[in-house]
PDB file of C-alpha atoms in Angstrom:
ATOM      1  CA  ASP A   1    -212.008 101.761-137.496  1.00  0.00           C
ATOM      2  CA  THR A   2    -215.288 100.402-138.905  1.00  0.00           C
ATOM      3  CA  GLY A   3    -216.343  98.670-135.538  1.00  0.00           C
ATOM      4  CA  VAL A   4    -218.603 100.045-132.781  1.00  0.00           C
ATOM      5  CA  SER A   5    -217.284 102.917-130.827  1.00  0.00           C
ATOM      6  CA  GLN A   6    -218.245 104.251-127.340  1.00  0.00           C
ATOM      7  CA  ASP A   7    -217.555 107.380-125.552  1.00  0.00           C
ATOM      8  CA  PRO A   8    -216.277 107.838-122.918  1.00  0.00           C
ATOM      9  CA  ARG A   9    -214.683 104.609-122.094  1.00  0.00           C
ATOM     10  CA  HIS A  10    -214.798 105.314-118.194  1.00  0.00           C
ATOM     11  CA  LYS A  11    -216.795 107.793-116.339  1.00  0.00           C
ATOM     12  CA  ILE A  12    -216.714 108.414-112.649  1.00  0.00           C
ATOM     13  CA  THR A  13    -219.416 110.743-111.046  1.00  0.00           C
ATOM     14  CA  LYS A  14    -220.976 111.545-107.688  1.00  0.00           C
ATOM     15  CA  ARG A  15    -224.331 110.255-106.712  1.00  0.00           C
ATOM     16  CA  GLY A  16    -227.066 112.517-108.006  1.00  0.00           C
ATOM     17  CA  GLN A  17    -225.131 114.063-110.952  1.00  0.00           C
ATOM     18  CA  ASN A  18    -226.399 113.309-114.548  1.00  0.00           C
ATOM     19  CA  VAL A  19    -224.429 111.350-117.181  1.00  0.00           C
ATOM     20  CA  THR A  20    -224.525 110.631-120.908  1.00  0.00           C
ATOM     21  CA  PHE A  21    -222.808 108.217-122.984  1.00  0.00           C
ATOM     22  CA  ARG A  22    -222.446 107.985-126.610  1.00  0.00           C
ATOM     23  CA  CYS A  23    -222.395 104.992-129.244  1.00  0.00           C
ATOM     24  CA  ASP A  24    -221.557 105.216-132.788  1.00  0.00           C
ATOM     25  CA  PRO A  25    -222.739 102.210-134.584  1.00  0.00           C
ATOM     26  CA  ILE A  26    -221.033 100.356-137.667  1.00  0.00           C
ATOM     27  CA  SER A  27    -222.662 102.616-140.423  1.00  0.00           C
ATOM     28  CA  GLU A  28    -224.716 100.283-142.477  1.00  0.00           C
ATOM     29  CA  HIS A  29    -226.228  98.802-139.211  1.00  0.00           C
ATOM     30  CA  ASN A  30    -229.812  99.615-138.883  1.00  0.00           C
ATOM     31  CA  ARG A  31    -230.482  98.304-135.454  1.00  0.00           C
ATOM     32  CA  LEU A  32    -228.693  99.468-132.165  1.00  0.00           C
ATOM     33  CA  TYR A  33    -228.970  97.993-128.890  1.00  0.00           C
ATOM     34  CA  TRP A  34    -227.987  99.182-125.199  1.00  0.00           C
ATOM     35  CA  TYR A  35    -227.313  96.405-122.509  1.00  0.00           C
ATOM     36  CA  ARG A  36    -225.736  96.834-118.740  1.00  0.00           C
ATOM     37  CA  GLN A  37    -223.378  94.392-117.343  1.00  0.00           C
ATOM     38  CA  THR A  38    -222.385  94.061-113.768  1.00  0.00           C
ATOM     39  CA  LEU A  39    -219.549  92.068-112.426  1.00  0.00           C
ATOM     40  CA  GLY A  40    -219.687  88.447-112.716  1.00  0.00           C
ATOM     41  CA  GLN A  41    -222.883  88.706-114.755  1.00  0.00           C
ATOM     42  CA  GLY A  42    -223.893  88.581-118.540  1.00  0.00           C
ATOM     43  CA  PRO A  43    -225.023  91.716-120.025  1.00  0.00           C
ATOM     44  CA  GLU A  44    -228.873  92.621-119.604  1.00  0.00           C
ATOM     45  CA  PHE A  45    -230.598  94.288-122.316  1.00  0.00           C
ATOM     46  CA  LEU A  46    -231.883  97.917-121.821  1.00  0.00           C
ATOM     47  CA  THR A  47    -233.585  98.955-124.856  1.00  0.00           C
ATOM     48  CA  TYR A  48    -233.034  99.042-128.673  1.00  0.00           C
ATOM     49  CA  PHE A  49    -233.490 101.018-131.817  1.00  0.00           C
ATOM     50  CA  GLN A  50    -234.501 100.346-135.382  1.00  0.00           C
ATOM     51  CA  ASN A  51    -233.277 103.217-137.369  1.00  0.00           C
ATOM     52  CA  GLU A  52    -234.489 106.421-135.252  1.00  0.00           C
ATOM     53  CA  ALA A  53    -237.329 104.527-133.522  1.00  0.00           C
ATOM     54  CA  GLN A  54    -237.088 102.919-130.196  1.00  0.00           C
ATOM     55  CA  LEU A  55    -238.821  99.660-130.417  1.00  0.00           C
ATOM     56  CA  GLU A  56    -238.392  98.276-127.227  1.00  0.00           C
ATOM     57  CA  LYS A  57    -237.497  99.051-123.672  1.00  0.00           C
ATOM     58  CA  SER A  58    -236.621  96.666-120.795  1.00  0.00           C
ATOM     59  CA  ARG A  59    -238.252  96.981-117.026  1.00  0.00           C
ATOM     60  CA  LEU A  60    -234.728  97.730-115.995  1.00  0.00           C
ATOM     61  CA  LEU A  61    -234.869 101.064-117.868  1.00  0.00           C
ATOM     62  CA  SER A  62    -236.364 103.111-115.000  1.00  0.00           C
ATOM     63  CA  ASP A  63    -237.732 106.621-115.647  1.00  0.00           C
ATOM     64  CA  ARG A  64    -234.214 108.057-114.972  1.00  0.00           C
ATOM     65  CA  PHE A  65    -232.949 106.677-118.178  1.00  0.00           C
ATOM     66  CA  SER A  66    -233.380 107.832-121.415  1.00  0.00           C
ATOM     67  CA  ALA A  67    -231.997 106.880-124.976  1.00  0.00           C
ATOM     68  CA  GLU A  68    -232.218 108.436-128.154  1.00  0.00           C
ATOM     69  CA  ARG A  69    -231.182 108.016-131.618  1.00  0.00           C
ATOM     70  CA  PRO A  70    -231.715 111.057-133.770  1.00  0.00           C
ATOM     71  CA  LYS A  71    -231.531 110.482-137.442  1.00  0.00           C
ATOM     72  CA  GLY A  72    -230.851 106.902-136.973  1.00  0.00           C
ATOM     73  CA  SER A  73    -227.123 107.252-136.606  1.00  0.00           C
ATOM     74  CA  PHE A  74    -225.241 107.586-133.417  1.00  0.00           C
ATOM     75  CA  SER A  75    -227.303 107.206-130.038  1.00  0.00           C
ATOM     76  CA  THR A  76    -227.043 108.566-126.694  1.00  0.00           C
ATOM     77  CA  LEU A  77    -228.018 107.232-123.303  1.00  0.00           C
ATOM     78  CA  GLU A  78    -228.627 109.458-120.001  1.00  0.00           C
ATOM     79  CA  ILE A  79    -228.815 108.437-116.632  1.00  0.00           C
ATOM     80  CA  GLN A  80    -230.373 111.301-114.373  1.00  0.00           C
ATOM     81  CA  ARG A  81    -229.862 111.670-110.794  1.00  0.00           C
ATOM     82  CA  THR A  82    -227.555 108.824-110.696  1.00  0.00           C
ATOM     83  CA  GLU A  83    -227.347 106.135-108.010  1.00  0.00           C
ATOM     84  CA  GLN A  84    -224.665 103.823-106.729  1.00  0.00           C
ATOM     85  CA  GLY A  85    -226.576 100.916-108.152  1.00  0.00           C
ATOM     86  CA  ASP A  86    -226.090 102.350-111.481  1.00  0.00           C
ATOM     87  CA  SER A  87    -222.450 101.391-111.206  1.00  0.00           C
ATOM     88  CA  ALA A  88    -221.831  98.982-114.513  1.00  0.00           C
ATOM     89  CA  MET A  89    -220.368  98.759-117.810  1.00  0.00           C
ATOM     90  CA  TYR A  90    -222.660 100.082-120.313  1.00  0.00           C
ATOM     91  CA  LEU A  91    -222.389  98.290-123.525  1.00  0.00           C
ATOM     92  CA  CYS A  92    -223.914  99.118-126.982  1.00  0.00           C
ATOM     93  CA  ALA A  93    -224.275  96.865-130.054  1.00  0.00           C
ATOM     94  CA  SER A  94    -225.341  97.156-133.572  1.00  0.00           C
ATOM     95  CA  SER A  95    -226.568  94.786-136.147  1.00  0.00           C
ATOM     96  CA  PRO A  96    -227.953  94.702-139.634  1.00  0.00           C
ATOM     97  CA  SER A  97    -231.631  93.892-138.974  1.00  0.00           C
ATOM     98  CA  ALA A  98    -231.777  90.608-136.908  1.00  0.00           C
ATOM     99  CA  GLY A  99    -228.371  89.577-137.817  1.00  0.00           C
ATOM    100  CA  GLU A 100    -225.313  89.040-135.887  1.00  0.00           C
ATOM    101  CA  GLN A 101    -224.766  91.575-133.004  1.00  0.00           C
ATOM    102  CA  PHE A 102    -221.226  93.354-132.946  1.00  0.00           C
ATOM    103  CA  PHE A 103    -220.329  95.151-129.630  1.00  0.00           C
ATOM    104  CA  GLY A 104    -218.348  98.397-128.734  1.00  0.00           C
ATOM    105  CA  PRO A 105    -215.904  98.419-125.935  1.00  0.00           C
ATOM    106  CA  GLY A 106    -218.200  99.814-123.374  1.00  0.00           C
ATOM    107  CA  THR A 107    -218.397 102.544-120.915  1.00  0.00           C
ATOM    108  CA  ARG A 108    -217.617 101.845-117.519  1.00  0.00           C
ATOM    109  CA  LEU A 109    -219.688 103.970-115.021  1.00  0.00           C
ATOM    110  CA  THR A 110    -218.586 104.280-111.268  1.00  0.00           C
ATOM    111  CA  VAL A 111    -220.917 106.148-108.986  1.00  0.00           C
ATOM    112  CA  LEU A 112    -219.506 107.319-105.822  1.00  0.00           C
TER     113      LEU A 112
ATOM    114  CA  LYS B   1    -239.065  83.075-118.236  1.00  0.00           C
ATOM    115  CA  GLN B   2    -236.708  82.491-121.210  1.00  0.00           C
ATOM    116  CA  GLU B   3    -233.297  81.915-119.389  1.00  0.00           C
ATOM    117  CA  VAL B   4    -230.001  80.924-120.498  1.00  0.00           C
ATOM    118  CA  THR B   5    -227.425  78.903-118.279  1.00  0.00           C
ATOM    119  CA  GLN B   6    -223.987  78.146-118.743  1.00  0.00           C
ATOM    120  CA  ILE B   7    -222.133  75.366-116.639  1.00  0.00           C
ATOM    121  CA  PRO B   8    -219.322  75.356-115.394  1.00  0.00           C
ATOM    122  CA  ALA B   9    -218.853  78.941-114.233  1.00  0.00           C
ATOM    123  CA  ALA B  10    -215.305  78.480-114.232  1.00  0.00           C
ATOM    124  CA  LEU B  11    -212.887  75.915-116.074  1.00  0.00           C
ATOM    125  CA  SER B  12    -209.017  75.594-115.846  1.00  0.00           C
ATOM    126  CA  VAL B  13    -207.365  73.256-118.310  1.00  0.00           C
ATOM    127  CA  PRO B  14    -203.579  72.656-119.420  1.00  0.00           C
ATOM    128  CA  GLU B  15    -202.318  74.119-122.957  1.00  0.00           C
ATOM    129  CA  GLY B  16    -203.278  71.885-125.915  1.00  0.00           C
ATOM    130  CA  GLU B  17    -206.321  70.394-124.331  1.00  0.00           C
ATOM    131  CA  ASN B  18    -209.601  70.184-126.228  1.00  0.00           C
ATOM    132  CA  LEU B  19    -212.619  71.483-124.359  1.00  0.00           C
ATOM    133  CA  VAL B  20    -216.327  71.906-124.421  1.00  0.00           C
ATOM    134  CA  LEU B  21    -218.445  74.843-122.764  1.00  0.00           C
ATOM    135  CA  ASN B  22    -222.110  74.262-122.377  1.00  0.00           C
ATOM    136  CA  CYS B  23    -225.147  76.405-122.750  1.00  0.00           C
ATOM    137  CA  SER B  24    -228.632  75.689-121.954  1.00  0.00           C
ATOM    138  CA  PHE B  25    -231.715  77.420-122.490  1.00  0.00           C
ATOM    139  CA  THR B  26    -235.540  77.092-121.354  1.00  0.00           C
ATOM    140  CA  ASP B  27    -237.383  77.555-124.518  1.00  0.00           C
ATOM    141  CA  SER B  28    -237.001  75.645-127.909  1.00  0.00           C
ATOM    142  CA  ALA B  29    -238.457  78.584-129.920  1.00  0.00           C
ATOM    143  CA  ILE B  30    -235.385  80.356-130.790  1.00  0.00           C
ATOM    144  CA  TYR B  31    -234.533  82.703-133.636  1.00  0.00           C
ATOM    145  CA  ASN B  32    -230.658  82.382-133.384  1.00  0.00           C
ATOM    146  CA  LEU B  33    -227.755  81.946-130.912  1.00  0.00           C
ATOM    147  CA  GLN B  34    -224.592  83.770-130.560  1.00  0.00           C
ATOM    148  CA  TRP B  35    -221.246  82.967-128.845  1.00  0.00           C
ATOM    149  CA  PHE B  36    -218.923  85.701-127.363  1.00  0.00           C
ATOM    150  CA  ARG B  37    -215.786  85.971-126.039  1.00  0.00           C
ATOM    151  CA  GLN B  38    -214.885  88.794-123.290  1.00  0.00           C
ATOM    152  CA  ASP B  39    -211.705  89.761-121.960  1.00  0.00           C
ATOM    153  CA  PRO B  40    -211.549  91.447-118.611  1.00  0.00           C
ATOM    154  CA  GLY B  41    -212.917  94.890-118.638  1.00  0.00           C
ATOM    155  CA  LYS B  42    -213.609  94.828-122.119  1.00  0.00           C
ATOM    156  CA  GLY B  43    -216.422  94.506-124.648  1.00  0.00           C
ATOM    157  CA  LEU B  44    -217.516  91.361-126.575  1.00  0.00           C
ATOM    158  CA  THR B  45    -216.427  89.894-129.294  1.00  0.00           C
ATOM    159  CA  SER B  46    -218.546  87.751-131.468  1.00  0.00           C
ATOM    160  CA  LEU B  47    -217.110  84.424-132.249  1.00  0.00           C
ATOM    161  CA  LEU B  48    -220.204  82.619-133.970  1.00  0.00           C
ATOM    162  CA  LEU B  49    -223.883  82.973-135.047  1.00  0.00           C
ATOM    163  CA  ILE B  50    -225.989  79.788-135.350  1.00  0.00           C
ATOM    164  CA  GLN B  51    -229.609  80.330-136.979  1.00  0.00           C
ATOM    165  CA  SER B  52    -232.290  78.427-135.619  1.00  0.00           C
ATOM    166  CA  SER B  53    -232.213  76.317-138.909  1.00  0.00           C
ATOM    167  CA  GLN B  54    -228.578  75.394-138.664  1.00  0.00           C
ATOM    168  CA  ARG B  55    -226.923  72.702-136.457  1.00  0.00           C
ATOM    169  CA  GLU B  56    -223.401  73.837-136.175  1.00  0.00           C
ATOM    170  CA  GLN B  57    -220.959  76.564-137.346  1.00  0.00           C
ATOM    171  CA  THR B  58    -217.150  76.456-137.440  1.00  0.00           C
ATOM    172  CA  SER B  59    -214.629  79.041-137.246  1.00  0.00           C
ATOM    173  CA  GLY B  60    -210.858  78.057-137.050  1.00  0.00           C
ATOM    174  CA  ARG B  61    -210.532  75.898-133.779  1.00  0.00           C
ATOM    175  CA  LEU B  62    -214.101  76.915-132.777  1.00  0.00           C
ATOM    176  CA  ASN B  63    -216.875  74.757-133.435  1.00  0.00           C
ATOM    177  CA  ALA B  64    -220.519  75.441-132.082  1.00  0.00           C
ATOM    178  CA  SER B  65    -223.520  73.002-132.178  1.00  0.00           C
ATOM    179  CA  LEU B  66    -227.267  73.601-131.595  1.00  0.00           C
ATOM    180  CA  ASP B  67    -229.821  71.071-130.553  1.00  0.00           C
ATOM    181  CA  LYS B  68    -232.979  72.985-130.297  1.00  0.00           C
ATOM    182  CA  SER B  69    -235.101  70.046-129.164  1.00  0.00           C
ATOM    183  CA  SER B  70    -232.821  69.713-126.091  1.00  0.00           C
ATOM    184  CA  GLY B  71    -232.329  73.554-125.435  1.00  0.00           C
ATOM    185  CA  ARG B  72    -228.583  73.247-125.726  1.00  0.00           C
ATOM    186  CA  SER B  73    -225.478  74.370-127.495  1.00  0.00           C
ATOM    187  CA  THR B  74    -221.903  73.753-126.861  1.00  0.00           C
ATOM    188  CA  LEU B  75    -218.854  75.635-127.917  1.00  0.00           C
ATOM    189  CA  TYR B  76    -215.789  73.283-128.581  1.00  0.00           C
ATOM    190  CA  ILE B  77    -212.410  74.743-128.813  1.00  0.00           C
ATOM    191  CA  ALA B  78    -209.558  72.406-130.127  1.00  0.00           C
ATOM    192  CA  ALA B  79    -205.880  72.588-129.132  1.00  0.00           C
ATOM    193  CA  SER B  80    -206.472  75.354-126.521  1.00  0.00           C
ATOM    194  CA  GLN B  81    -203.912  78.010-125.987  1.00  0.00           C
ATOM    195  CA  PRO B  82    -203.031  80.519-123.458  1.00  0.00           C
ATOM    196  CA  GLY B  83    -204.626  83.336-125.604  1.00  0.00           C
ATOM    197  CA  ASP B  84    -207.836  81.602-125.264  1.00  0.00           C
ATOM    198  CA  SER B  85    -208.151  82.480-121.530  1.00  0.00           C
ATOM    199  CA  ALA B  86    -211.349  84.829-121.366  1.00  0.00           C
ATOM    200  CA  THR B  87    -214.953  84.656-120.469  1.00  0.00           C
ATOM    201  CA  TYR B  88    -217.067  82.750-122.913  1.00  0.00           C
ATOM    202  CA  LEU B  89    -220.712  84.088-123.109  1.00  0.00           C
ATOM    203  CA  CYS B  90    -223.736  82.332-124.726  1.00  0.00           C
ATOM    204  CA  ALA B  91    -226.793  84.514-125.923  1.00  0.00           C
ATOM    205  CA  VAL B  92    -230.042  83.487-127.248  1.00  0.00           C
ATOM    206  CA  ARG B  93    -232.498  85.461-129.363  1.00  0.00           C
ATOM    207  CA  PHE B  94    -235.802  83.913-128.472  1.00  0.00           C
ATOM    208  CA  ASN B  95    -238.995  83.766-130.778  1.00  0.00           C
ATOM    209  CA  SER B  96    -238.113  86.187-133.315  1.00  0.00           C
ATOM    210  CA  GLY B  97    -235.711  88.476-134.957  1.00  0.00           C
ATOM    211  CA  ASN B  98    -237.262  91.534-133.054  1.00  0.00           C
ATOM    212  CA  THR B  99    -236.295  90.338-129.623  1.00  0.00           C
ATOM    213  CA  PRO B 100    -233.096  91.134-127.738  1.00  0.00           C
ATOM    214  CA  LEU B 101    -230.456  88.680-126.658  1.00  0.00           C
ATOM    215  CA  VAL B 102    -230.798  86.922-123.561  1.00  0.00           C
ATOM    216  CA  PHE B 103    -227.436  86.323-122.049  1.00  0.00           C
ATOM    217  CA  GLY B 104    -225.935  83.482-119.623  1.00  0.00           C
ATOM    218  CA  LYS B 105    -223.810  84.502-117.256  1.00  0.00           C
ATOM    219  CA  GLY B 106    -220.661  82.998-118.842  1.00  0.00           C
ATOM    220  CA  THR B 107    -217.780  80.400-118.278  1.00  0.00           C
ATOM    221  CA  ARG B 108    -214.459  81.836-117.341  1.00  0.00           C
ATOM    222  CA  LEU B 109    -211.843  79.737-119.153  1.00  0.00           C
ATOM    223  CA  SER B 110    -208.132  79.753-117.923  1.00  0.00           C
ATOM    224  CA  VAL B 111    -205.556  77.818-120.300  1.00  0.00           C
ATOM    225  CA  ILE B 112    -202.465  77.368-118.346  1.00  0.00           C
ATOM    226  CA  ALA B 113    -199.301  77.096-120.184  1.00  0.00           C
TER     227      ALA B 113
END
């Protein structure tokens, strides 16, 4: 499968716990994006990388959120001290520079 | 503020009908525009990408048009089928290739057999 993959697909956690999500982009794509989507809304941008450099972060990305892309390949998104408001679908996308973005299946987070 | 709006929020049509989904955006300085399909609980599938210099793109039964001056794009679906039932999202990259996509809330389409 040469598409974007995300792991896990579903995560249920208790409030206050830390969670980490992984995204594997399409191999030749140098850009990787993270978005968050809540029910009935379109995805909202969180952050993006060009290779290993994190170039932009949204105001939505509070200091409890951190993302990395070591070596410019896969990326991780960590949420510390989760809150119920963090419950959402977390989507990863990749693209070749400013081209067409291709999305993964998403990770659905439920914070109890 | 750069925003993307999609109207209607939901649409129900009988099978075989041709239909148009609308997308409007607040700033004509766009880099490109992308239409996506999303099935319930799933990720997004890219349907069409239109660069700012283009007026339309076609893929099979789908045709997307772009009118920057009026801040509008339409997605035309010909001969709709029940398998077309999904949420259709419009997303705009404003200004340059270094900005993220800004999404509308989507139009939820139901095609009734």
